[in-house]
């Protein structure tokens, strides 16, 4: 395997397993998605928007925490951040199971806030570690594999949570305890990237004889671009159990299976991502956003769960391709010393999408009341179409940079010059 920098030993296979174990916990924010309709029945006096708020508040809490975590990883250590984050997320997410008789929704919201704190701490670590240790196609392959693993566990979390909800509304929270398995693997095998990043920061300062390297402005453009596409994906996921319930198409367990089709698309995309980069190059952003639009259309029109499932499958494939491409592009143009911070920015965009989704849903219903709950789909189609048009017309050159081993600094400089 290609190691980043002369001072770092090449990660072993077990080291890679330890890194990828982190991605097993990154979909814990989706655990309650198939249970939203059941929650609305149990908490009958609580509005559906408030119930969705508990699912989405995790994202907004994790956004500033992710950025802060990414900024200080080189000081506190990558592995300690991962361990602390997973523990906080798993324990904080599971405790409402012990409160089956509550009728006040506040404890659920508190639980989701705690999940957001833990998620924000650990979320940047996986991508930042991969970008720190690897370059070129090896990096693309591992980033794609990471998101594949993330959504394999998304399938596990949502399926377990959906069928646990059939037992009782509070049983879904037990799915958070699955995170202890990946935690053990990370503790055993994850390599610490802190010395590698610290050495790179020192070399950068000595070379420049000035202040720390700046984050290229293009990073913020990629972040906002990724947020728009990812919001389309997660909004459909968030509303699926409600839509299927209102249409009389599925209960919580079946809704979990339908939602999981989005994860299946994401998994397939993760496996194929390096080949998608080769095939579409700088146009991958536009093509993948177009797939997002194509996936939303069947969800809007579906009168049976199979058509809806097909739509979310295509949606997951396109959305995963888009977001992984954005992460890869930002990794190419970011100075190595700023990779943890940039990783925090990008992962915060993934977490911000679930927060925006419920409010976009509520605003769409209010704006187009004649369509009811379906009003959100035309809005998402329009948003995705705008992103696709921009991606097809304006090639994103940073994605097409291929870094050779041992030449990461020069490669990043070339990428940054292309992105300006």
Tab-separated table of N, CA and C in Angstrom, residues 28 96 328 407:
chain	number	residue	atom	x	y	z
A	28	UNK	N	-25.006	5.860	12.114
A	28	UNK	CA	-25.877	5.756	13.283
A	28	UNK	C	-26.918	6.868	13.321
A	96	UNK	N	-32.833	6.146	25.516
A	96	UNK	CA	-34.296	6.217	25.540
A	96	UNK	C	-34.986	4.850	25.579
A	328	UNK	N	-13.046	13.577	-2.506
A	328	UNK	CA	-11.789	13.286	-3.191
A	328	UNK	C	-11.176	14.558	-3.772
A	407	UNK	N	4.874	12.246	-4.194
A	407	UNK	CA	4.842	13.564	-4.828
A	407	UNK	C	3.566	14.308	-4.464
